[in-house]
Each structure stands twice: as C-alpha cells, then as structure tokens.
Coordinates of C-alpha atoms and ligand atoms in Angstrom, one line a residue:
X157 CA 18.8 68.4 -0.3
X158 CA 17.1 65.0 -0.7
X159 CA 19.4 62.0 -1.0
X160 CA 17.9 59.9 -3.8
X161 CA 18.6 56.5 -5.4
X162 CA 16.9 55.5 -8.6
X163 CA 16.4 51.8 -9.5
X164 CA 15.4 51.5 -13.1
X165 CA 14.8 49.4 -16.2
X166 CA 15.2 52.0 -19.0
X167 CA 12.7 52.0 -20.7
X168 CA 11.3 55.0 -22.5
X169 CA 9.3 56.4 -19.6
X170 CA 12.3 55.7 -17.3
X171 CA 14.3 57.9 -19.6
X172 CA 12.0 60.8 -19.0
X173 CA 12.1 60.2 -15.2
X174 CA 15.9 60.1 -15.3
X175 CA 16.0 63.3 -17.5
X176 CA 13.8 65.1 -15.0
X177 CA 15.8 63.9 -12.0
X178 CA 19.1 65.0 -13.6
X179 CA 17.7 68.5 -14.3
X180 CA 16.8 68.9 -10.5
X181 CA 20.2 68.1 -9.0
X182 CA 19.9 71.4 -7.1
X183 CA 17.2 69.7 -5.0
X184 CA 18.1 66.0 -5.5
X185 CA 21.4 64.5 -4.4
X186 CA 21.4 61.5 -6.7
X187 CA 23.5 58.9 -5.0
X188 CA 23.4 56.3 -7.7
X189 CA 21.4 54.6 -10.5
X190 CA 20.9 50.9 -10.4
X191 CA 19.5 48.7 -13.1
X192 CA 17.0 45.8 -13.0
X193 CA 15.7 43.4 -15.7
X194 CA 12.2 44.4 -16.7
X195 CA 11.4 46.4 -19.9
X196 CA 14.5 44.7 -21.4
X197 CA 17.3 42.4 -20.4
X198 CA 19.8 43.5 -17.7
X199 CA 22.5 43.9 -20.3
X200 CA 20.3 46.2 -22.4
X201 CA 18.9 48.3 -19.5
X202 CA 22.4 48.7 -18.1
X203 CA 23.7 49.9 -21.4
X204 CA 20.7 52.2 -21.6
X205 CA 21.3 53.6 -18.2
X206 CA 24.9 54.4 -19.1
X207 CA 23.8 55.9 -22.4
X208 CA 21.2 58.1 -20.7
X209 CA 23.6 59.4 -18.0
X210 CA 25.8 60.6 -20.9
X211 CA 22.9 61.9 -23.0
X212 CA 21.6 64.0 -20.1
X213 CA 25.0 65.2 -19.0
X214 CA 25.0 63.2 -15.8
X215 CA 27.8 60.7 -16.4
X216 CA 29.3 61.6 -13.0
X217 CA 26.5 59.6 -11.4
X218 CA 27.6 56.0 -10.9
X219 CA 25.5 53.1 -12.5
X220 CA 25.2 49.8 -10.7
X221 CA 24.1 46.6 -12.5
X222 CA 21.4 44.7 -10.7
X223 CA 19.3 41.6 -11.0
X224 CA 19.0 39.8 -14.3
X225 CA 15.7 38.1 -13.4
X226 CA 12.9 38.2 -10.8
X227 CA 13.4 36.4 -7.5
X228 CA 11.4 33.4 -8.4
X229 CA 10.2 33.6 -11.9
X230 CA 11.4 34.0 -15.5
X231 CA 12.0 37.5 -16.9
X232 CA 9.7 38.9 -19.5
X233 CA 10.8 42.0 -21.5
X234 CA 8.4 44.6 -23.0
X235 CA 10.1 45.1 -26.4
X236 CA 6.7 45.6 -28.0
X237 CA 6.3 48.8 -26.0
X238 CA 9.9 50.0 -25.4
X239 CA 11.6 48.5 -28.5
X240 CA 14.2 45.8 -29.2
X241 CA 16.9 47.6 -27.1
X242 CA 14.6 49.4 -24.7
X243 CA 14.8 53.0 -25.9
X244 CA 12.5 52.8 -28.9
X245 CA 14.6 53.2 -32.1
X246 CA 17.8 54.0 -30.2
X247 CA 20.5 51.3 -30.1
X248 CA 23.3 52.4 -27.8
X249 CA 26.6 50.6 -28.1
X250 CA 26.5 47.6 -25.7
X251 CA 28.3 48.7 -22.5
X252 CA 31.9 47.7 -22.1
X253 CA 32.9 50.0 -19.2
X254 CA 31.8 52.6 -16.7
X255 CA 29.4 50.7 -14.6
X256 CA 30.4 50.0 -11.0
X257 CA 32.2 46.8 -10.0
X258 CA 29.7 46.7 -7.1
X259 CA 26.2 45.2 -7.9
X260 CA 23.1 47.2 -7.2
X261 CA 22.5 45.8 -3.7
X262 CA 26.0 46.5 -2.5
X263 CA 26.0 49.9 -4.2
X264 CA 22.9 50.9 -2.3
X265 CA 24.2 49.6 1.0
X266 CA 27.5 51.4 0.6
X267 CA 25.9 54.7 -0.4
X268 CA 23.2 54.6 2.3
X269 CA 25.6 53.8 5.1
X270 CA 28.0 56.5 3.9
X271 CA 25.4 59.2 4.6
X272 CA 26.0 61.2 7.7
X273 CA 24.3 60.1 10.9
X274 CA 20.7 61.1 10.9
X275 CA 20.5 61.5 7.1
X276 CA 18.6 58.9 5.0
X277 CA 18.0 58.0 1.4
X278 CA 14.8 58.0 -0.6
X279 CA 14.6 55.1 -3.1
X280 CA 12.8 55.6 -6.4
X281 CA 12.2 52.1 -7.9
X282 CA 10.7 52.6 -11.4
X283 CA 11.1 49.0 -12.6
X284 CA 10.4 45.6 -11.0
X285 CA 11.3 45.6 -7.2
X286 CA 13.8 42.8 -7.4
X287 CA 16.9 44.8 -6.3
X288 CA 15.0 46.5 -3.5
X289 CA 13.8 43.1 -2.1
X290 CA 17.3 41.7 -2.3
X291 CA 18.7 44.7 -0.5
X292 CA 16.1 44.4 2.3
X293 CA 16.8 40.7 2.7
X294 CA 20.6 40.9 2.4
X295 CA 21.1 43.9 4.6
X296 CA 17.9 44.4 6.8
X297 CA 19.9 46.9 8.9
X298 CA 19.8 49.2 5.9
X299 CA 16.2 50.1 6.7
X300 CA 17.5 52.6 9.3
X301 CA 19.0 54.5 6.4
X302 CA 15.9 54.5 4.2
X303 CA 13.6 57.6 4.5
X304 CA 10.9 56.1 2.2
X305 CA 10.4 54.2 -1.0
X306 CA 8.4 56.0 -3.7
X307 CA 7.8 53.4 -6.3
X308 CA 6.1 53.2 -9.7
X309 CA 4.1 50.0 -9.6
X310 CA 0.8 48.3 -8.8
X311 CA -2.7 49.4 -9.2
X312 CA -6.0 49.2 -7.3
X313 CA -8.1 49.8 -10.5
X314 CA -6.7 48.2 -13.7
X315 CA -3.9 46.3 -15.3
X316 CA -1.5 47.0 -18.2
X317 CA 0.3 43.7 -18.6
X318 CA -2.8 41.7 -17.7
X319 CA -6.3 43.0 -17.2
X320 CA -5.5 43.0 -13.4
X321 CA -1.8 43.6 -12.9
X322 CA 0.7 46.4 -13.5
X323 CA 3.9 45.4 -15.2
X324 CA 6.6 46.2 -12.5
X325 CA 4.7 44.3 -9.8
X326 CA 3.6 41.5 -12.2
X327 CA 7.2 41.0 -13.3
X328 CA 8.4 40.2 -9.7
X329 CA 5.4 39.9 -7.4
X330 CA 7.5 38.2 -4.7
X331 CA 9.8 41.2 -4.6
X332 CA 6.8 43.5 -4.4
X333 CA 5.4 41.5 -1.5
X334 CA 8.7 41.8 0.4
X335 CA 8.7 45.6 -0.1
X336 CA 5.0 46.0 0.8
X337 CA 5.6 44.0 4.1
X338 CA 8.9 45.8 4.9
X339 CA 7.4 48.3 7.4
X340 CA 9.1 51.1 5.5
X341 CA 7.3 54.3 4.6
X342 CA 5.9 53.6 1.1
X343 CA 4.3 55.8 -1.6
X344 CA 2.8 53.9 -4.5
X345 CA 2.6 55.6 -7.9
X346 CA 0.4 53.0 -9.5
X347 CA -1.7 53.0 -12.6
X348 CA -4.5 54.7 -10.6
X349 CA -2.3 57.8 -10.8
X350 CA 0.0 57.2 -13.8
X351 CA -2.6 56.4 -16.4
X352 CA -3.9 60.0 -15.7
X353 CA -0.5 61.5 -15.9
X354 CA 0.0 61.6 -19.7
X355 CA 1.7 63.6 -22.4
X356 CA -0.7 64.1 -25.4
X357 CA 0.6 63.8 -29.0
X358 CA 0.7 67.6 -29.4
X359 CA 3.1 67.9 -26.5
X360 CA 5.4 65.4 -28.1
X361 CA 5.1 67.4 -31.3
X362 CA 6.3 70.5 -29.4
X363 CA 9.6 68.7 -28.5
X364 CA 10.1 68.1 -32.2
X365 CA 9.3 71.7 -33.1
X366 CA 11.8 72.9 -30.5
X367 CA 14.7 70.7 -31.7
X368 CA 14.1 71.6 -35.3
X369 CA 14.2 75.3 -34.3
X370 CA 17.5 74.7 -32.5
X371 CA 18.9 72.7 -35.5
X372 CA 18.1 75.7 -37.8
X373 CA 20.1 77.9 -35.4
X374 CA 22.9 75.4 -35.2
X375 CA 22.3 75.0 -31.5
X376 CA 22.6 71.8 -29.5
X377 CA 19.5 69.7 -30.2
X378 CA 20.6 66.0 -30.0
X379 CA 19.2 65.4 -26.5
X380 CA 15.8 66.8 -27.4
X381 CA 15.8 64.9 -30.8
X382 CA 16.6 61.7 -29.0
X383 CA 13.8 62.3 -26.5
X384 CA 11.4 63.0 -29.4
X385 CA 12.4 59.8 -31.2
X386 CA 11.8 57.7 -28.1
X387 CA 8.5 59.3 -27.2
X388 CA 7.3 59.0 -30.8
X389 CA 8.1 55.3 -30.7
X390 CA 6.3 55.0 -27.4
X391 CA 3.2 56.9 -28.8
X392 CA 3.0 54.5 -31.8
X393 CA 3.3 51.4 -29.6
X394 CA 0.3 49.1 -29.0
X395 CA -0.3 50.7 -25.6
X396 CA -0.8 54.2 -26.8
X397 CA -1.3 54.3 -30.6
X398 CA -5.1 54.6 -30.3
X399 CA -5.1 56.9 -27.4
X400 CA -2.7 59.5 -29.0
X401 CA -1.2 60.2 -25.6
X402 CA 1.4 58.4 -23.5
X403 CA 1.4 57.6 -19.8
X404 CA 4.4 59.1 -18.0
X405 CA 4.5 56.4 -15.4
X406 CA 8.0 56.7 -13.9
X407 CA 8.4 60.4 -13.8
X408 CA 5.5 60.6 -11.3
X409 CA 7.9 59.4 -8.6
X410 CA 10.4 62.2 -9.3
X411 CA 7.7 64.9 -9.5
X412 CA 6.2 63.6 -6.3
X413 CA 9.5 64.3 -4.5
X414 CA 9.8 67.7 -6.0
X415 CA 6.2 68.9 -6.1
X416 CA 4.2 66.7 -3.6
X417 CA 1.4 69.3 -3.6
X418 CA 0.5 68.2 -7.2
X419 CA -0.6 64.8 -6.1
X420 CA -3.2 63.3 -3.8
X421 CA -3.9 59.8 -2.5
X422 CA -5.1 57.7 0.4
X423 CA -3.5 55.4 3.0
X424 CA -4.4 51.7 2.4
X425 CA -3.4 48.3 3.5
X426 CA -2.1 46.8 0.3
X427 CA -0.7 43.3 -0.6
X428 CA -0.1 41.4 -3.9
X429 CA -1.2 38.0 -5.3
X430 CA 1.7 35.6 -5.8
X431 CA -0.2 33.1 -7.9
X432 CA 0.6 31.9 -11.4
X433 CA -2.9 32.5 -12.8
X434 CA -4.6 35.7 -14.0
X435 CA -4.3 37.1 -10.5
X436 CA -0.5 37.1 -10.7
X437 CA 0.8 40.5 -9.5
X438 CA -2.7 41.8 -8.7
X439 CA -2.3 44.4 -5.9
X440 CA -5.4 44.7 -3.7
X441 CA -6.7 46.5 -0.6
X442 CA -7.0 44.5 2.6
X443 CA -8.8 47.4 4.3
X444 CA -12.4 47.8 3.4
X445 CA -14.5 50.9 4.0
X446 CA -17.8 49.4 5.1
X447 CA -17.1 46.4 7.2
X448 CA -15.1 45.4 10.3
X449 CA -13.2 42.9 8.0
X450 CA -10.7 45.6 7.2
X451 CA -10.2 46.7 10.8
X452 CA -7.5 44.1 11.4
X453 CA -5.2 45.7 8.7
X454 CA -2.9 48.7 9.4
X455 CA -2.5 50.9 6.3
X456 CA 1.0 50.4 4.9
X457 CA 1.1 52.4 1.7
X458 CA 0.1 55.9 0.5
X459 CA -1.6 55.1 -2.7
X460 CA -1.6 58.1 -5.0
X461 CA -4.7 58.3 -7.2
X462 CA -4.7 61.7 -8.8
X463 CA -2.6 64.8 -9.8
X464 CA -3.1 68.3 -11.2
X465 CA -2.7 67.1 -14.8
X466 CA -2.1 70.5 -16.5
X467 CA 0.6 71.5 -14.0
X468 CA 2.1 67.9 -14.3
X469 CA 2.4 68.2 -18.0
X470 CA 3.8 71.8 -17.8
X471 CA 6.5 70.7 -15.3
X472 CA 7.5 67.7 -17.4
X473 CA 7.7 69.8 -20.6
X474 CA 9.5 72.7 -19.0
X475 CA 12.0 70.3 -17.6
X476 CA 12.6 68.4 -20.8
X477 CA 12.9 71.6 -22.9
X478 CA 15.7 72.7 -20.6
X479 CA 17.9 70.1 -22.4
Ligands
RIB32 O1 3.7 49.7 -15.8 C1 4.5 50.7 -16.1 C2 5.9 50.4 -15.7 O2 6.4 49.3 -16.5 C3 6.9 51.5 -16.0 O3 7.9 51.5 -15.0 C4 7.5 51.2 -17.4 O4 8.8 51.7 -17.6 C5 7.5 49.7 -17.3 O5 8.7 49.3 -16.6
CA33 CA1 10.3 51.5 -15.7

C-alpha cells in the first residue's frame, strides 16, 4: 500500500486525478488532500476539494486548506480554462465546514510523522508547489518521511501559460526552485508528457452516452454527468477548443504511481528561472549532452516525456466509468 498525499488546485483535470486516485484506494492509502491557490482562489479550490471528495464518495479523506498565494508573487487564477469557480459550469456551495482546522503544512507534517517507522509518504502536487515549499522550509526534518514527490509541472519543451512556462511552475517559481533543490527523489510530469496524454472528444462523448444510458435505467448517473459537464467545459476552453482533445495533466501523477510501466523519461539536472520577464517559470536543463559544461550538474529529476497513450486513455476511461 502506497501512502499518498495529494496537493491540488481543483481544477477540472485535478478532478479527474482525484477521481482516479479515489477509485484506487486498494493500492493508495490517501492520507489527505491539501489545497493551494492556482486554477482558482484558495476559497474556491478548497470548496471544490470538499465537493469532489463527496462527489466521488471519499468524504472520509480529510481536506486541508493551504496557501492563498505564491511565496513571493501575486496569485493568478485560470478561470478562462477551469471556469469562474474552478470546476467548469459547476458552482459548489462555498464551504462552511468539514475542512481540517490544521493548515496544509501542519496537516502533512502530522500525517507523515504518524506513519510507522520505516514507512514514508509520496506527495502528488498537482497545482503550484507553494505548500510543498512551505512544508520543506518549515519542517525540513519531514524529508526523512517523504519517499518521493511526483509532481505535475514544468516543461523542457513548451509552455501553456506563456510560450516558455507551464502554469503550476510559473504561478510560484520560487516554490518550484525550493522543491527542485530539495535533494528529494523527484518525478516531473511536465508538459513534455502531459500534452501527449489526452482524452479526445469522442472519449468525452462516451462518458455522456454512459450516463444517459444509466439515467434511462434509473441508475446512479450524477457523478458521471458531473464529470462530463466539467470535461465538456474544458474541451470548449481556449486551450482545447481547436484541438478537440483535452490534456489530462494531473492524472498522469496518479497513473505513474499505479502503472509506472506506462511511462518513460530521463534523468536531468533541472532548475527554474525566477525572473519577472518572459522567462519567468521556465524550467531548463543544466546538463547538456554534448559538452563538458553539463558535467558539473548532478541529475535531480526524472523528467517523464512519453507514455503508452492508448493504454493511458483506456485506464483513465475504465476508472472514470466505474463511478
Ligand atoms: O499546466 C497544467 C497545470 O495547471 C494543471 O495542474 C492544471 O490543473 C493547472 O493547474
Ligand atoms: Ca492542477
């Protein structure tokens, strides 16, 4: 059983990642969910996390509210992609209860140190890395209880918030730098991988066909209908409306834990630009293949850059259709 903590900014693709994780609790011991400002404000993403634990039948998993802004910059939501409230057309009631009195950092610290001796947690950050950086700076001793960090973020090939940078790293580049330099075992599910891990329009259509079928048979269909409504919104967003397929960024972290054989990548020495210009949040390789310049840099990240796409799509669909 893998002890797992998910740090998230739900977020439509975050919702698919959470839904997939909650359907694999036979393999994943989900210690907690923490929220971080990113796709939407901390109030909205925390509301969404509570809503999603209920929607997916996982409301026994505690939710911890985290940072409301990056370490050293203003927050920038992505409402044009994820909607005014972060879940496409869905507007959950603003939370009034049910998230922990502990903040994200203290929630992680408490959960990780409560693990038996010799057992460690794997952290899946699928939003900006603000909470993780705060955890490592506040309680550096917690590193001994962290197996690895499998994060959705960064890119060695393209950008999605600017032409150079991926949103999660761009939103809080200082936090990303702290994590990249932490010395912990890191697996980067960046755009090099996630822009290839897509759900085409017809797959989203299959979710609709399935919930309509269940509706006809008076069977439970609300979860699937909600998933369809969110994915349809995502498909029609400026990021995907012309491509007619959506990048399933965040669920790559979950599937990497469950089916690592689906993915491939390379070890590289990676760091991030902390400037305020077009290079903000650009993640780049320090190691170079053809010169001695790179020799001074020890690889610090496994950068995933490909997956067996058909099997990826099948696993995502099979998991979602189990709701
Ligand atoms: O760049 C993609 C990432 O930014 C994903 O985590 C998505 O949810 C947004 O947060
Ligand atoms: Ca996210």
